[in-house]
Amino acid sequence: MEIVITEAERIGALVADEVQALLERRPDAVLGLATGSSPLRAYDVLAARVAAGTVSFAGARGFMLDEYVGLPADDPRSYRSVIDAELVSRVDFAPGAVLGPDGTASDLDAACAAYEREVAAAGGVDLQILGVGTTGHIAFNEPSSSLASRTRVKTLTAQTRRDNARFFDGDVDAVPRHCLTQGLGTILESRHAVVIATGFAKAVAVREMVEGAISARWPCTALQLHPKVTVLVDQAAASGLELTDYYREVAEHRDAVR
Ligand code: GLP
């Protein structure tokens, strides 16, 4: 893992730089898109760069990580609506280029299997943007998720429903209990994973993800098995880490070996 400890305000531009470099190298790249608060700044920067003509998503495709069960796609709280509002409508993806799991399907298991086939047919995800939940989830892989899991139905923890109630006017009971989520095994197949975490609330999950033992108790620890992960954290999210001096030293000298 590459651990970058920096100011929260810089993280969005650093993620946007990764996306832009990939799209310059590979205009038909496949992007993995997270919802939640963590990537919003990066999406703002990318929208500004598209408006300025410095980057284009015209040949790219996108796959969402997860979706609530039972919220229609046009419900503003569905992840489909959120990604449309925060990114898709502000950049120049071709129509239909961004797909997500269908949380309204009558056969949810079949929808999950179909989604896995779509990701595979696109050649897999080149760059996966990730946030991390306070329970240690990535996408919606809550504690006890199989490290080999694929896209499937999951039950959200009470903690995650409380954390996400802010998107439902503070009403925990309005937060769906179930979701569809890419599995940890699915996410581990992405070619590069970029994790964004800011604030003290994420410090324990970040500590486990980077320095903890690999365990279904902290699903984000599965990323230790991923060949290429960049973790972008602010000082607060990094506050539980033991080896920060080493991570800073690596960052300082990394140009010497690139
Ligand atoms: C949410 C989403 C994840 C997100 C994570 C962190 O519940 N399912 O995709 O990365 O939890 O959320 P946030 O970025 O809002 O802190």
mmCIF file of C-alpha atoms and ligand atoms in Angstrom:
data_model
loop_
_atom_site.group_PDB
_atom_site.id
_atom_site.type_symbol
_atom_site.label_atom_id
_atom_site.label_comp_id
_atom_site.label_asym_id
_atom_site.label_seq_id
_atom_site.Cartn_x
_atom_site.Cartn_y
_atom_site.Cartn_z
ATOM 1 C CA MET A 1 0.000 0.000 0.000
ATOM 2 C CA GLU A 2 1.047 3.531 -0.659
ATOM 3 C CA ILE A 3 -0.030 5.725 2.257
ATOM 4 C CA VAL A 4 -0.294 9.446 1.548
ATOM 5 C CA ILE A 5 -0.966 11.663 4.562
ATOM 6 C CA THR A 6 -1.924 15.132 3.421
ATOM 7 C CA GLU A 7 -4.344 18.010 3.941
ATOM 8 C CA ALA A 8 -7.995 17.015 3.368
ATOM 9 C CA GLU A 9 -8.312 19.870 0.857
ATOM 10 C CA ARG A 10 -5.587 18.376 -1.367
ATOM 11 C CA ILE A 11 -7.037 14.858 -1.581
ATOM 12 C CA GLY A 12 -9.700 15.638 -4.205
ATOM 13 C CA ALA A 13 -7.107 17.038 -6.618
ATOM 14 C CA LEU A 14 -4.777 14.074 -6.041
ATOM 15 C CA VAL A 15 -7.561 11.602 -6.874
ATOM 16 C CA ALA A 16 -8.543 13.684 -9.897
ATOM 17 C CA ASP A 17 -4.886 13.592 -11.025
ATOM 18 C CA GLU A 18 -4.960 9.768 -10.924
ATOM 19 C CA VAL A 19 -8.197 9.654 -12.938
ATOM 20 C CA GLN A 20 -6.921 12.199 -15.448
ATOM 21 C CA ALA A 21 -3.583 10.396 -15.936
ATOM 22 C CA LEU A 22 -5.451 7.139 -16.539
ATOM 23 C CA LEU A 23 -7.856 8.719 -19.053
ATOM 24 C CA GLU A 24 -4.933 10.286 -20.919
ATOM 25 C CA ARG A 25 -3.222 6.895 -21.079
ATOM 26 C CA ARG A 26 -6.394 5.003 -21.780
ATOM 27 C CA PRO A 27 -9.405 7.062 -22.936
ATOM 28 C CA ASP A 28 -11.621 3.941 -22.788
ATOM 29 C CA ALA A 29 -10.696 3.197 -19.172
ATOM 30 C CA VAL A 30 -13.144 1.545 -16.777
ATOM 31 C CA LEU A 31 -13.664 3.529 -13.571
ATOM 32 C CA GLY A 32 -15.081 2.191 -10.319
ATOM 33 C CA LEU A 33 -17.208 4.890 -8.701
ATOM 34 C CA ALA A 34 -17.956 5.256 -4.999
ATOM 35 C CA THR A 35 -20.758 7.318 -3.521
ATOM 36 C CA GLY A 36 -20.749 8.806 -0.005
ATOM 37 C CA SER A 37 -19.016 12.012 1.060
ATOM 38 C CA SER A 38 -15.397 10.935 0.611
ATOM 39 C CA PRO A 39 -15.076 11.259 -3.194
ATOM 40 C CA LEU A 40 -17.210 14.408 -3.583
ATOM 41 C CA ARG A 41 -14.271 16.793 -3.705
ATOM 42 C CA ALA A 42 -12.582 14.636 -6.375
ATOM 43 C CA TYR A 43 -15.792 14.665 -8.426
ATOM 44 C CA ASP A 44 -15.953 18.474 -8.118
ATOM 45 C CA VAL A 45 -12.380 18.789 -9.390
ATOM 46 C CA LEU A 46 -13.057 16.386 -12.276
ATOM 47 C CA ALA A 47 -16.216 18.286 -13.261
ATOM 48 C CA ALA A 48 -14.218 21.534 -13.306
ATOM 49 C CA ARG A 49 -11.500 19.936 -15.441
ATOM 50 C CA VAL A 50 -14.084 18.608 -17.928
ATOM 51 C CA ALA A 51 -15.609 22.095 -18.140
ATOM 52 C CA ALA A 52 -12.123 23.484 -18.769
ATOM 53 C CA GLY A 53 -11.493 20.856 -21.463
ATOM 54 C CA THR A 54 -8.472 19.289 -19.722
ATOM 55 C CA VAL A 55 -9.990 15.831 -19.283
ATOM 56 C CA SER A 56 -12.712 13.834 -21.022
ATOM 57 C CA PHE A 57 -14.779 10.816 -19.988
ATOM 58 C CA ALA A 58 -16.289 10.452 -23.485
ATOM 59 C CA GLY A 59 -14.724 7.037 -24.118
ATOM 60 C CA ALA A 60 -14.756 5.802 -20.529
ATOM 61 C CA ARG A 61 -17.127 3.531 -18.650
ATOM 62 C CA GLY A 62 -18.066 3.468 -14.990
ATOM 63 C CA PHE A 63 -19.332 0.923 -12.494
ATOM 64 C CA MET A 64 -20.879 1.843 -9.187
ATOM 65 C CA LEU A 65 -19.930 -0.083 -6.064
ATOM 66 C CA ASP A 66 -23.269 -0.523 -4.385
ATOM 67 C CA GLU A 67 -26.948 0.391 -4.159
ATOM 68 C CA TYR A 68 -29.757 0.301 -1.627
ATOM 69 C CA VAL A 69 -32.445 -2.328 -2.090
ATOM 70 C CA GLY A 70 -35.906 -0.982 -2.787
ATOM 71 C CA LEU A 71 -35.176 2.641 -3.657
ATOM 72 C CA PRO A 72 -36.264 3.421 -7.222
ATOM 73 C CA ALA A 73 -33.434 4.760 -9.414
ATOM 74 C CA ASP A 74 -35.101 8.198 -9.515
ATOM 75 C CA ASP A 75 -35.313 8.435 -5.705
ATOM 76 C CA PRO A 76 -32.805 11.213 -4.889
ATOM 77 C CA ARG A 77 -31.340 9.064 -2.099
ATOM 78 C CA SER A 78 -30.580 6.097 -4.354
ATOM 79 C CA TYR A 79 -26.878 5.794 -5.143
ATOM 80 C CA ARG A 80 -27.841 5.878 -8.831
ATOM 81 C CA SER A 81 -29.318 9.379 -8.339
ATOM 82 C CA VAL A 82 -26.384 10.466 -6.188
ATOM 83 C CA ILE A 83 -23.724 9.439 -8.709
ATOM 84 C CA ASP A 84 -25.751 11.042 -11.510
ATOM 85 C CA ALA A 85 -26.003 14.301 -9.567
ATOM 86 C CA GLU A 86 -22.443 14.358 -8.219
ATOM 87 C CA LEU A 87 -20.519 13.145 -11.261
ATOM 88 C CA VAL A 88 -22.279 11.740 -14.321
ATOM 89 C CA SER A 89 -24.398 14.816 -15.103
ATOM 90 C CA ARG A 90 -21.337 17.077 -14.678
ATOM 91 C CA VAL A 91 -18.895 15.262 -16.958
ATOM 92 C CA ASP A 92 -19.100 13.910 -20.507
ATOM 93 C CA PHE A 93 -19.659 10.170 -20.142
ATOM 94 C CA ALA A 94 -21.553 8.725 -23.132
ATOM 95 C CA PRO A 95 -25.205 7.915 -22.346
ATOM 96 C CA GLY A 96 -25.472 4.572 -20.533
ATOM 97 C CA ALA A 97 -21.727 4.387 -19.844
ATOM 98 C CA VAL A 98 -22.175 4.181 -16.071
ATOM 99 C CA LEU A 99 -23.866 1.134 -14.605
ATOM 100 C CA GLY A 100 -24.868 0.177 -11.082
ATOM 101 C CA PRO A 101 -26.411 -2.855 -9.412
ATOM 102 C CA ASP A 102 -30.226 -2.880 -9.709
ATOM 103 C CA GLY A 103 -31.671 -2.653 -6.212
ATOM 104 C CA THR A 104 -35.229 -2.768 -7.543
ATOM 105 C CA ALA A 105 -34.904 -6.076 -9.418
ATOM 106 C CA SER A 106 -37.520 -8.716 -8.635
ATOM 107 C CA ASP A 107 -34.709 -11.289 -8.532
ATOM 108 C CA LEU A 108 -31.884 -9.613 -6.624
ATOM 109 C CA ASP A 109 -29.502 -12.570 -6.831
ATOM 110 C CA ALA A 110 -29.903 -12.636 -10.614
ATOM 111 C CA ALA A 111 -29.304 -8.867 -10.757
ATOM 112 C CA CYS A 112 -26.063 -9.321 -8.775
ATOM 113 C CA ALA A 113 -24.869 -12.105 -11.073
ATOM 114 C CA ALA A 114 -25.749 -9.986 -14.130
ATOM 115 C CA TYR A 115 -23.773 -7.087 -12.686
ATOM 116 C CA GLU A 116 -20.695 -9.261 -12.193
ATOM 117 C CA ARG A 117 -20.992 -10.302 -15.849
ATOM 118 C CA GLU A 118 -21.199 -6.640 -16.948
ATOM 119 C CA VAL A 119 -18.025 -5.757 -15.029
ATOM 120 C CA ALA A 120 -16.208 -8.758 -16.506
ATOM 121 C CA ALA A 121 -17.457 -8.001 -20.041
ATOM 122 C CA ALA A 122 -16.036 -4.465 -19.738
ATOM 123 C CA GLY A 123 -12.641 -6.022 -18.967
ATOM 124 C CA GLY A 124 -12.694 -5.245 -15.240
ATOM 125 C CA VAL A 125 -12.126 -1.996 -13.376
ATOM 126 C CA ASP A 126 -8.915 -0.050 -14.062
ATOM 127 C CA LEU A 127 -9.216 2.463 -11.238
ATOM 128 C CA GLN A 128 -11.502 1.881 -8.261
ATOM 129 C CA ILE A 129 -12.312 4.879 -6.062
ATOM 130 C CA LEU A 130 -13.221 3.829 -2.520
ATOM 131 C CA GLY A 131 -14.292 5.348 0.760
ATOM 132 C CA VAL A 132 -14.263 3.424 4.014
ATOM 133 C CA GLY A 133 -17.102 3.219 6.522
ATOM 134 C CA THR A 134 -16.657 3.553 10.282
ATOM 135 C CA THR A 135 -17.459 -0.174 10.582
ATOM 136 C CA GLY A 136 -14.536 -0.882 8.251
ATOM 137 C CA HIS A 137 -16.742 -1.536 5.240
ATOM 138 C CA ILE A 138 -15.667 -0.834 1.686
ATOM 139 C CA ALA A 139 -18.602 -0.510 -0.696
ATOM 140 C CA PHE A 140 -21.218 -2.077 1.604
ATOM 141 C CA ASN A 141 -19.149 -5.101 2.675
ATOM 142 C CA GLU A 142 -19.955 -5.041 6.355
ATOM 143 C CA PRO A 143 -18.046 -6.993 9.033
ATOM 144 C CA SER A 144 -18.293 -10.764 8.469
ATOM 145 C CA SER A 145 -18.132 -10.318 4.669
ATOM 146 C CA SER A 146 -16.242 -13.117 2.963
ATOM 147 C CA LEU A 147 -12.885 -11.903 1.713
ATOM 148 C CA ALA A 148 -13.721 -13.733 -1.542
ATOM 149 C CA SER A 149 -17.252 -12.347 -1.873
ATOM 150 C CA ARG A 150 -18.821 -11.253 -5.167
ATOM 151 C CA THR A 151 -21.701 -8.839 -5.819
ATOM 152 C CA ARG A 152 -24.572 -9.887 -3.567
ATOM 153 C CA VAL A 153 -27.284 -8.795 -1.145
ATOM 154 C CA LYS A 154 -26.035 -7.617 2.249
ATOM 155 C CA THR A 155 -27.681 -6.429 5.452
ATOM 156 C CA LEU A 156 -26.418 -3.088 6.718
ATOM 157 C CA THR A 157 -25.214 -2.779 10.300
ATOM 158 C CA ALA A 158 -27.087 -0.475 12.663
ATOM 159 C CA GLN A 159 -23.931 1.680 12.768
ATOM 160 C CA THR A 160 -23.874 2.168 8.977
ATOM 161 C CA ARG A 161 -27.580 2.967 8.940
ATOM 162 C CA ARG A 162 -26.962 5.586 11.647
ATOM 163 C CA ASP A 163 -23.982 6.979 9.708
ATOM 164 C CA ASN A 164 -26.035 7.252 6.514
ATOM 165 C CA ALA A 165 -29.191 8.651 8.150
ATOM 166 C CA ARG A 166 -27.822 12.122 7.318
ATOM 167 C CA PHE A 167 -28.815 11.443 3.707
ATOM 168 C CA PHE A 168 -32.359 10.514 4.862
ATOM 169 C CA ASP A 169 -33.223 13.674 6.829
ATOM 170 C CA GLY A 170 -31.702 12.101 9.940
ATOM 171 C CA ASP A 171 -34.309 9.313 9.987
ATOM 172 C CA VAL A 172 -32.483 6.005 10.658
ATOM 173 C CA ASP A 173 -35.667 4.040 10.011
ATOM 174 C CA ALA A 174 -35.822 5.453 6.480
ATOM 175 C CA VAL A 175 -32.384 4.014 5.633
ATOM 176 C CA PRO A 176 -32.929 0.714 3.814
ATOM 177 C CA ARG A 177 -31.827 -2.356 5.758
ATOM 178 C CA HIS A 178 -30.555 -4.161 2.667
ATOM 179 C CA CYS A 179 -28.237 -3.294 -0.176
ATOM 180 C CA LEU A 180 -26.500 -4.803 -3.172
ATOM 181 C CA THR A 181 -22.744 -4.467 -3.107
ATOM 182 C CA GLN A 182 -19.761 -5.517 -5.124
ATOM 183 C CA GLY A 183 -17.930 -8.146 -3.104
ATOM 184 C CA LEU A 184 -14.471 -7.897 -1.628
ATOM 185 C CA GLY A 185 -13.336 -10.422 -4.238
ATOM 186 C CA THR A 186 -14.784 -8.198 -6.971
ATOM 187 C CA ILE A 187 -13.028 -5.110 -5.610
ATOM 188 C CA LEU A 188 -9.720 -6.977 -5.260
ATOM 189 C CA GLU A 189 -9.744 -7.570 -9.028
ATOM 190 C CA SER A 190 -9.591 -3.845 -9.811
ATOM 191 C CA ARG A 191 -6.188 -2.887 -11.218
ATOM 192 C CA HIS A 192 -5.676 0.082 -8.903
ATOM 193 C CA ALA A 193 -7.673 0.978 -5.805
ATOM 194 C CA VAL A 194 -7.619 4.518 -4.411
ATOM 195 C CA VAL A 195 -9.029 4.857 -0.891
ATOM 196 C CA ILE A 196 -10.062 8.242 0.506
ATOM 197 C CA ALA A 197 -10.603 8.753 4.249
ATOM 198 C CA THR A 198 -10.778 11.965 6.244
ATOM 199 C CA GLY A 199 -11.681 12.858 9.817
ATOM 200 C CA PHE A 200 -11.246 11.251 13.228
ATOM 201 C CA ALA A 201 -14.325 9.048 12.774
ATOM 202 C CA LYS A 202 -12.340 7.012 10.233
ATOM 203 C CA ALA A 203 -9.150 6.666 12.313
ATOM 204 C CA VAL A 204 -9.860 3.178 13.680
ATOM 205 C CA ALA A 205 -10.952 1.784 10.302
ATOM 206 C CA VAL A 206 -7.855 3.295 8.652
ATOM 207 C CA ARG A 207 -5.581 1.833 11.329
ATOM 208 C CA GLU A 208 -7.085 -1.626 10.798
ATOM 209 C CA MET A 209 -7.032 -1.302 6.985
ATOM 210 C CA VAL A 210 -3.356 -0.381 6.851
ATOM 211 C CA GLU A 211 -1.781 -2.023 9.901
ATOM 212 C CA GLY A 212 -4.349 -4.480 11.273
ATOM 213 C CA ALA A 213 -4.578 -8.215 10.751
ATOM 214 C CA ILE A 214 -6.525 -9.332 7.683
ATOM 215 C CA SER A 215 -9.939 -10.298 8.946
ATOM 216 C CA ALA A 216 -13.615 -10.293 8.024
ATOM 217 C CA ARG A 217 -14.103 -8.266 11.221
ATOM 218 C CA TRP A 218 -12.614 -5.294 9.332
ATOM 219 C CA PRO A 219 -13.487 -5.873 5.664
ATOM 220 C CA CYS A 220 -11.231 -3.011 4.512
ATOM 221 C CA THR A 221 -8.244 -5.141 5.591
ATOM 222 C CA ALA A 222 -8.895 -7.264 2.472
ATOM 223 C CA LEU A 223 -7.171 -4.432 0.590
ATOM 224 C CA GLN A 224 -3.870 -5.688 2.026
ATOM 225 C CA LEU A 225 -4.256 -8.501 -0.522
ATOM 226 C CA HIS A 226 -4.643 -6.029 -3.397
ATOM 227 C CA PRO A 227 -1.495 -5.536 -5.503
ATOM 228 C CA LYS A 228 -1.905 -1.766 -5.962
ATOM 229 C CA VAL A 229 -3.611 0.426 -3.379
ATOM 230 C CA THR A 230 -3.167 4.136 -2.741
ATOM 231 C CA VAL A 231 -4.562 5.358 0.586
ATOM 232 C CA LEU A 232 -5.149 9.110 0.791
ATOM 233 C CA VAL A 233 -5.805 10.285 4.333
ATOM 234 C CA ASP A 234 -5.752 13.498 6.286
ATOM 235 C CA GLN A 235 -3.980 13.870 9.597
ATOM 236 C CA ALA A 236 -7.125 13.021 11.587
ATOM 237 C CA ALA A 237 -7.888 9.805 9.696
ATOM 238 C CA ALA A 238 -4.200 8.851 9.988
ATOM 239 C CA SER A 239 -4.120 9.529 13.743
ATOM 240 C CA GLY A 240 -4.405 5.853 14.721
ATOM 241 C CA LEU A 241 -1.506 4.710 12.533
ATOM 242 C CA GLU A 242 1.722 3.556 14.146
ATOM 243 C CA LEU A 243 4.176 3.965 11.261
ATOM 244 C CA THR A 244 3.353 7.482 10.045
ATOM 245 C CA ASP A 245 7.022 8.546 10.086
ATOM 246 C CA TYR A 246 7.818 5.718 7.686
ATOM 247 C CA TYR A 247 4.895 6.579 5.360
ATOM 248 C CA ARG A 248 6.024 10.209 5.235
ATOM 249 C CA GLU A 249 9.602 9.124 4.510
ATOM 250 C CA VAL A 250 8.409 6.875 1.664
ATOM 251 C CA ALA A 251 6.371 9.746 0.187
ATOM 252 C CA GLU A 252 9.313 12.139 0.470
ATOM 253 C CA HIS A 253 11.727 9.873 -1.406
ATOM 254 C CA ARG A 254 9.439 8.094 -3.815
ATOM 255 C CA ASP A 255 10.469 10.119 -6.883
ATOM 256 C CA ALA A 256 13.973 8.653 -6.623
ATOM 257 C CA VAL A 257 12.659 5.225 -7.699
ATOM 258 C CA ARG A 258 10.022 6.292 -10.242
HETATM 259 C C1 GLP B 1 -21.073 4.288 2.529
HETATM 260 C C2 GLP B 1 -20.935 3.674 1.122
HETATM 261 C C3 GLP B 1 -19.502 3.477 0.757
HETATM 262 C C4 GLP B 1 -18.742 4.666 1.261
HETATM 263 C C5 GLP B 1 -18.653 4.573 2.760
HETATM 264 C C6 GLP B 1 -18.067 5.808 3.405
HETATM 265 O O1 GLP B 1 -22.053 3.728 3.297
HETATM 266 N N1 GLP B 1 -21.649 2.484 0.881
HETATM 267 O O2 GLP B 1 -19.374 3.285 -0.647
HETATM 268 O O3 GLP B 1 -17.448 4.663 0.722
HETATM 269 O O4 GLP B 1 -19.902 4.251 3.311
HETATM 270 O O5 GLP B 1 -18.954 6.872 3.353
HETATM 271 P P1 GLP B 1 -18.539 8.376 3.452
HETATM 272 O O6 GLP B 1 -17.599 8.627 2.325
HETATM 273 O O7 GLP B 1 -19.809 9.154 3.304
HETATM 274 O O8 GLP B 1 -17.884 8.560 4.769
#
